[in-house]
CSV table of C-alpha atoms in Angstrom, one decimal:
chain,number,residue,atom,x,y,z
U,1,UNK,CA,-17.2,-15.2,-8.2
U,2,UNK,CA,-20.5,-14.2,-6.2
U,3,UNK,CA,-22.8,-16.8,-7.7
U,4,UNK,CA,-20.2,-19.5,-7.5
U,5,UNK,CA,-19.6,-18.9,-3.6
U,6,UNK,CA,-23.1,-19.3,-3.4
U,7,UNK,CA,-23.5,-22.4,-5.7
U,8,UNK,CA,-26.4,-20.7,-7.8
U,9,UNK,CA,-24.1,-21.5,-10.5
U,10,UNK,CA,-21.2,-24.0,-11.1
U,11,UNK,CA,-18.1,-22.1,-12.0
U,12,UNK,CA,-17.6,-23.5,-16.1
U,13,UNK,CA,-21.4,-22.1,-16.0
U,14,UNK,CA,-20.6,-18.8,-14.4
U,15,UNK,CA,-18.0,-18.0,-16.0
U,16,UNK,CA,-19.9,-18.3,-19.3
U,17,UNK,CA,-22.7,-16.2,-18.3
U,18,UNK,CA,-20.2,-13.2,-17.4
U,19,UNK,CA,-18.5,-13.7,-20.7
U,20,UNK,CA,-22.2,-13.4,-22.2
U,21,UNK,CA,-22.7,-9.9,-20.4
U,22,UNK,CA,-19.2,-9.0,-20.9
U,23,UNK,CA,-19.6,-8.8,-24.5
U,24,UNK,CA,-23.2,-7.5,-24.7
U,25,UNK,CA,-22.3,-4.3,-22.8
U,26,UNK,CA,-21.6,-1.8,-25.6
U,27,UNK,CA,-25.9,-1.6,-26.2
U,28,UNK,CA,-26.5,-0.3,-22.9
U,29,UNK,CA,-23.9,2.3,-22.6
U,30,UNK,CA,-22.1,5.2,-24.1
U,31,UNK,CA,-18.8,5.7,-24.9
U,32,UNK,CA,-18.0,8.0,-22.1
U,33,UNK,CA,-14.9,6.2,-20.5
U,34,UNK,CA,-13.5,5.6,-23.5
U,35,UNK,CA,-13.5,9.2,-23.9
U,36,UNK,CA,-11.8,9.6,-20.7
U,37,UNK,CA,-9.1,7.7,-21.3
U,38,UNK,CA,-8.2,8.6,-24.8
U,39,UNK,CA,-7.8,12.0,-24.1
U,40,UNK,CA,-8.9,13.0,-20.5
U,41,UNK,CA,-5.9,11.6,-18.9
U,42,UNK,CA,-3.0,12.2,-20.8
U,43,UNK,CA,-2.8,14.4,-23.9
U,44,UNK,CA,-3.7,12.8,-26.5
U,45,UNK,CA,-1.5,15.0,-28.9
U,46,UNK,CA,1.8,13.6,-27.2
U,47,UNK,CA,0.6,10.2,-27.6
U,48,UNK,CA,2.7,7.7,-30.4
U,49,UNK,CA,2.6,4.2,-30.9
U,50,UNK,CA,5.7,4.0,-28.3
U,51,UNK,CA,3.8,5.4,-25.9
U,52,UNK,CA,1.2,3.1,-26.1
U,53,UNK,CA,3.6,-0.1,-26.6
U,54,UNK,CA,5.0,1.1,-23.2
U,55,UNK,CA,1.6,1.5,-21.7
U,56,UNK,CA,0.2,-1.8,-22.7
U,57,UNK,CA,3.8,-3.7,-21.9
U,58,UNK,CA,3.5,-2.1,-18.3
U,59,UNK,CA,-0.4,-3.3,-17.8
U,60,UNK,CA,0.0,-6.6,-19.3
U,61,UNK,CA,3.8,-7.5,-17.4
U,62,UNK,CA,1.5,-6.4,-14.2
U,63,UNK,CA,-1.6,-8.1,-14.8
U,64,UNK,CA,0.3,-11.7,-15.5
U,65,UNK,CA,2.5,-11.1,-12.4
U,66,UNK,CA,-1.0,-10.7,-10.5
U,67,UNK,CA,-3.1,-13.3,-12.1
U,68,UNK,CA,-0.1,-16.1,-11.7
U,69,UNK,CA,-0.6,-15.6,-7.6
U,70,UNK,CA,-4.2,-15.4,-7.7
U,71,UNK,CA,-4.4,-11.7,-6.5
U,72,UNK,CA,-7.8,-9.7,-7.8
U,73,UNK,CA,-5.9,-6.5,-8.7
U,74,UNK,CA,-7.2,-3.9,-11.1
U,75,UNK,CA,-6.7,-4.1,-14.9
U,76,UNK,CA,-7.8,-0.3,-14.5
U,77,UNK,CA,-5.3,0.6,-12.2
U,78,UNK,CA,-3.0,-1.2,-14.6
U,79,UNK,CA,-3.7,0.3,-17.6
U,80,UNK,CA,-3.9,4.0,-16.3
U,81,UNK,CA,-0.4,3.6,-14.6
U,82,UNK,CA,1.0,2.3,-17.7
U,83,UNK,CA,-0.4,5.4,-19.5
U,84,UNK,CA,0.9,8.0,-17.5
U,85,UNK,CA,4.2,6.4,-16.9
U,86,UNK,CA,5.1,6.1,-21.0
U,87,UNK,CA,3.5,9.4,-21.3
U,88,UNK,CA,5.7,11.4,-18.9
U,89,UNK,CA,8.5,9.3,-20.0
U,90,UNK,CA,8.0,10.5,-23.2
U,91,UNK,CA,6.9,14.3,-22.4
U,92,UNK,CA,7.4,14.9,-18.6
U,93,UNK,CA,4.5,16.3,-16.4
U,94,UNK,CA,3.3,18.5,-19.0
U,95,UNK,CA,1.6,15.2,-21.0
U,96,UNK,CA,-0.9,14.6,-17.7
U,97,UNK,CA,-4.7,16.2,-17.7
U,98,UNK,CA,-4.4,16.8,-14.0
U,99,UNK,CA,-7.9,17.3,-14.1
U,100,UNK,CA,-8.9,13.8,-15.4
U,101,UNK,CA,-6.3,12.1,-13.6
U,102,UNK,CA,-7.4,13.3,-10.4
U,103,UNK,CA,-10.7,12.5,-10.7
U,104,UNK,CA,-10.1,9.4,-12.0
U,105,UNK,CA,-7.9,8.3,-8.9
U,106,UNK,CA,-10.5,9.6,-6.6
U,107,UNK,CA,-13.2,7.5,-8.3
U,108,UNK,CA,-10.6,4.5,-7.9
U,109,UNK,CA,-10.1,4.9,-4.3
U,110,UNK,CA,-14.1,5.6,-3.6
U,111,UNK,CA,-15.6,3.1,-6.0
U,112,UNK,CA,-14.7,0.1,-3.5
U,113,UNK,CA,-16.2,2.0,-0.6
U,114,UNK,CA,-19.2,3.0,-2.2
U,115,UNK,CA,-19.4,-0.4,-3.4
U,116,UNK,CA,-19.2,-1.7,0.5
U,117,UNK,CA,-21.5,1.1,1.7
U,118,UNK,CA,-24.2,0.0,-0.8
U,119,UNK,CA,-23.9,-3.4,-0.2
U,120,UNK,CA,-24.0,-3.0,3.5
U,121,UNK,CA,-27.2,-1.3,3.5
U,122,UNK,CA,-28.6,-3.4,1.1
U,123,UNK,CA,-27.9,-6.7,3.3
U,124,UNK,CA,-29.3,-4.8,6.0
U,125,UNK,CA,-32.6,-3.6,4.7
U,126,UNK,CA,-33.0,-7.3,2.9
U,127,UNK,CA,-32.7,-9.0,6.0
U,128,UNK,CA,-35.3,-6.9,7.7
U,129,UNK,CA,-37.8,-7.3,4.9
U,130,UNK,CA,-37.5,-11.2,4.9
U,131,UNK,CA,-36.7,-11.4,8.5
U,132,UNK,CA,-40.2,-13.3,9.0
U,133,UNK,CA,-39.2,-16.2,5.9
U,134,UNK,CA,-37.6,-19.0,6.8
U,135,UNK,CA,-34.2,-20.0,5.6
U,136,UNK,CA,-35.2,-22.0,2.9
U,137,UNK,CA,-37.6,-19.7,1.3
U,138,UNK,CA,-35.1,-16.8,1.6
U,139,UNK,CA,-32.4,-19.0,-0.2
U,140,UNK,CA,-34.8,-19.9,-2.9
U,141,UNK,CA,-35.9,-16.3,-3.6
U,142,UNK,CA,-32.4,-14.9,-3.9
U,143,UNK,CA,-31.1,-18.0,-5.8
U,144,UNK,CA,-33.3,-16.8,-8.7
U,145,UNK,CA,-32.5,-12.9,-8.3
U,146,UNK,CA,-28.8,-13.9,-8.3
U,147,UNK,CA,-29.4,-14.7,-12.4
U,148,UNK,CA,-30.8,-10.8,-12.8
U,149,UNK,CA,-27.9,-9.3,-10.0
U,150,UNK,CA,-24.9,-11.0,-11.4
U,151,UNK,CA,-25.9,-10.1,-15.0
U,152,UNK,CA,-26.3,-6.6,-14.0
U,153,UNK,CA,-22.8,-6.6,-12.9
U,154,UNK,CA,-21.1,-8.0,-15.7
U,155,UNK,CA,-22.8,-5.7,-17.7
U,156,UNK,CA,-21.4,-3.1,-15.7
U,157,UNK,CA,-18.3,-4.9,-16.0
U,158,UNK,CA,-18.2,-5.1,-19.7
U,159,UNK,CA,-19.2,-1.4,-20.1
U,160,UNK,CA,-16.6,0.0,-17.9
U,161,UNK,CA,-13.4,-2.6,-18.4
U,162,UNK,CA,-13.7,-3.0,-22.3
U,163,UNK,CA,-14.1,0.8,-22.8
U,164,UNK,CA,-10.8,1.2,-21.4
U,165,UNK,CA,-9.1,-0.4,-23.9
U,166,UNK,CA,-11.0,1.3,-26.8
U,167,UNK,CA,-9.7,4.6,-25.4
U,168,UNK,CA,-6.1,3.3,-25.8
U,169,UNK,CA,-6.8,1.8,-29.1
U,170,UNK,CA,-8.9,4.9,-30.2
U,171,UNK,CA,-6.2,7.6,-29.2
U,172,UNK,CA,-3.5,5.7,-31.4
U,173,UNK,CA,-5.5,5.5,-34.3
U,174,UNK,CA,-6.0,9.4,-33.5
U,175,UNK,CA,-2.3,10.1,-33.0
U,176,UNK,CA,-1.3,8.7,-36.5
U,177,UNK,CA,-4.1,10.4,-38.2
U,178,UNK,CA,-6.7,7.7,-39.0
U,179,UNK,CA,-9.6,9.4,-37.6
U,180,UNK,CA,-9.8,12.3,-39.7
U,181,UNK,CA,-8.6,14.8,-37.3
U,182,UNK,CA,-11.4,13.9,-34.6
U,183,UNK,CA,-11.3,11.8,-31.7
U,184,UNK,CA,-13.9,9.3,-31.9
U,185,UNK,CA,-14.2,5.5,-31.2
U,186,UNK,CA,-14.9,3.2,-34.4
U,187,UNK,CA,-17.6,0.5,-34.1
U,188,UNK,CA,-14.9,-2.3,-35.2
U,189,UNK,CA,-12.7,-1.1,-31.9
U,190,UNK,CA,-15.9,-1.2,-29.7
U,191,UNK,CA,-16.6,-4.9,-31.2
U,192,UNK,CA,-13.1,-6.2,-30.8
U,193,UNK,CA,-12.7,-5.2,-27.3
U,194,UNK,CA,-16.0,-6.4,-26.2
U,195,UNK,CA,-15.2,-9.5,-27.7
U,196,UNK,CA,-11.7,-9.5,-26.2
U,197,UNK,CA,-13.1,-9.1,-22.4
U,198,UNK,CA,-15.6,-11.7,-23.1
U,199,UNK,CA,-12.7,-14.1,-24.3
U,200,UNK,CA,-10.4,-13.2,-21.4
U,201,UNK,CA,-13.4,-13.9,-18.9
U,202,UNK,CA,-13.8,-17.2,-20.4
U,203,UNK,CA,-10.5,-18.2,-20.5
U,204,UNK,CA,-8.5,-16.8,-17.8
U,205,UNK,CA,-11.2,-16.1,-15.3
U,206,UNK,CA,-10.8,-19.2,-13.1
U,207,UNK,CA,-7.9,-18.1,-10.5
U,208,UNK,CA,-9.7,-14.7,-9.7
U,209,UNK,CA,-12.9,-16.7,-9.2
U,210,UNK,CA,-11.4,-18.6,-6.7
U,211,UNK,CA,-10.1,-16.2,-4.9
U,212,UNK,CA,-13.1,-13.5,-4.9
U,213,UNK,CA,-15.7,-16.5,-4.7
U,214,UNK,CA,-14.4,-18.4,-1.4
U,215,UNK,CA,-11.5,-16.9,0.3
U,216,UNK,CA,-12.6,-13.6,1.1
U,217,UNK,CA,-16.0,-14.5,2.6
U,218,UNK,CA,-18.6,-17.4,2.6
U,219,UNK,CA,-21.6,-15.6,1.2
U,220,UNK,CA,-25.3,-16.9,0.8
U,221,UNK,CA,-27.6,-16.0,-1.9
U,222,UNK,CA,-29.0,-13.0,-0.4
U,223,UNK,CA,-25.6,-11.7,0.5
U,224,UNK,CA,-24.3,-12.5,-3.4
U,225,UNK,CA,-27.2,-10.9,-4.4
U,226,UNK,CA,-26.5,-7.6,-2.5
U,227,UNK,CA,-22.7,-7.9,-3.0
U,228,UNK,CA,-23.5,-8.0,-7.0
U,229,UNK,CA,-26.2,-5.3,-6.7
U,230,UNK,CA,-24.0,-3.0,-4.3
U,231,UNK,CA,-21.4,-3.3,-6.8
U,232,UNK,CA,-23.5,-3.0,-10.4
U,233,UNK,CA,-24.9,0.1,-9.3
U,234,UNK,CA,-21.2,1.7,-8.3
U,235,UNK,CA,-20.5,0.5,-12.1
U,236,UNK,CA,-23.3,1.9,-14.0
U,237,UNK,CA,-22.8,5.1,-12.0
U,238,UNK,CA,-19.4,5.5,-12.9
U,239,UNK,CA,-20.0,4.0,-16.5
U,240,UNK,CA,-22.3,6.6,-17.7
U,241,UNK,CA,-20.2,9.5,-15.7
U,242,UNK,CA,-17.5,8.4,-17.9
U,243,UNK,CA,-15.4,7.5,-14.5
U,244,UNK,CA,-12.8,4.1,-15.0
U,245,UNK,CA,-12.9,2.6,-11.7
U,246,UNK,CA,-11.6,-0.8,-11.0
U,247,UNK,CA,-14.5,-3.2,-11.2
U,248,UNK,CA,-12.2,-6.0,-9.4
U,249,UNK,CA,-12.2,-3.7,-6.4
U,250,UNK,CA,-15.6,-2.4,-6.8
U,251,UNK,CA,-16.9,-6.2,-6.2
U,252,UNK,CA,-14.2,-6.6,-3.6
U,253,UNK,CA,-15.8,-3.7,-1.3
U,254,UNK,CA,-19.1,-4.9,-1.9
U,255,UNK,CA,-18.4,-8.6,-0.7
U,256,UNK,CA,-16.2,-7.3,2.3
U,257,UNK,CA,-19.6,-5.3,3.0
U,258,UNK,CA,-22.0,-7.9,3.3
U,259,UNK,CA,-19.2,-10.1,5.4
U,260,UNK,CA,-19.2,-7.4,7.9
U,261,UNK,CA,-22.7,-6.8,8.1
U,262,UNK,CA,-22.9,-10.7,9.1
U,263,UNK,CA,-20.1,-10.2,11.8
U,264,UNK,CA,-16.4,-8.3,11.6
U,265,UNK,CA,-14.8,-11.8,12.1
U,266,UNK,CA,-16.8,-13.1,8.9
U,267,UNK,CA,-14.2,-11.4,6.5
U,268,UNK,CA,-10.8,-12.6,6.1
U,269,UNK,CA,-9.3,-9.6,6.6
U,270,UNK,CA,-5.7,-11.0,5.7
U,271,UNK,CA,-6.6,-11.6,1.7
U,272,UNK,CA,-8.7,-8.7,1.9
U,273,UNK,CA,-5.4,-6.6,2.8
U,274,UNK,CA,-3.6,-8.2,0.5
U,275,UNK,CA,-6.0,-7.0,-2.3
U,276,UNK,CA,-5.5,-3.5,-0.9
U,277,UNK,CA,-1.6,-3.9,-1.0
U,278,UNK,CA,-2.0,-4.7,-4.7
U,279,UNK,CA,-4.4,-1.9,-4.9
U,280,UNK,CA,-1.9,0.9,-3.8
U,281,UNK,CA,1.0,-0.7,-5.1
U,282,UNK,CA,-0.4,-1.3,-9.2
U,283,UNK,CA,-0.5,2.1,-10.6
U,284,UNK,CA,2.8,3.2,-9.5
U,285,UNK,CA,4.4,-0.3,-10.4
U,286,UNK,CA,2.9,-0.3,-13.8
U,287,UNK,CA,3.8,3.2,-14.4
U,288,UNK,CA,7.7,2.7,-13.4
U,289,UNK,CA,7.1,-0.3,-16.1
U,290,UNK,CA,6.1,1.8,-18.7
U,291,UNK,CA,8.6,4.6,-18.3
U,292,UNK,CA,11.6,1.8,-18.3
U,293,UNK,CA,9.5,0.3,-21.4
U,294,UNK,CA,9.5,3.6,-23.4
U,295,UNK,CA,12.9,4.8,-22.1
U,296,UNK,CA,14.3,1.3,-24.1
U,297,UNK,CA,12.0,1.7,-27.0
U,298,UNK,CA,13.4,5.4,-27.5
U,299,UNK,CA,16.5,4.4,-27.6
U,300,UNK,CA,16.2,2.1,-30.6
U,301,UNK,CA,13.6,4.4,-32.2
């Protein structure tokens, strides 16, 4: 979205670019996030196909609702909320691994703030370094650098987001005894999830690109570079630590950071506010949908 906002790439080319780096992300990262999702938020021993089904229904329903309205809500929040809702509906609060859930919730809150701070520091530093350059020279430099920053951010997106689905599939296989009693993520699961994330970006990213790329604040190439770099650093750190975070809200925080560095009024706070509201209500909403879905499924099981 940021590379579209700065007019470095047309939307269709940017989506292809992002999808490619989404797909190859598994080459660069371990599977720590998948392990956290698989056994670090709810107990793997209570997971059943019904729990996973309820979790996915909750997450998918919420993703479709927010996609229809063009609201960049978090698929990560939705999936985690759905998993917690389905597990609690089955076994009560004992199903939750509280240390993992609290760590994940803390990271969900801190990741957009980290993106905001890093992007703000980067834009102030870069502006000082290039203060004597002409606007034309600065734009040309950062148009090139934005290809690098956009690629890094897409790698971070692919590395963190695809692993959440990997964790769900792996824990389902584990619960059915299909992994030989040891939790791990099979390679075919890795490839399938990376491919599906890339295809989702390719075919479903247009509405969100429009909101993120133009409605929050206007960006020039230097600002786009700083937003993407700040977001990428945040995602790389979270992925290597095995923490599932919202890639959507990380880049939102970074975009707001570079906009606020220009002037506070440069940020369309109404749009940013609607994103924050979606941020707050996503996990409770998907947990409730998943719990209701599990209750319905349990009646017929």
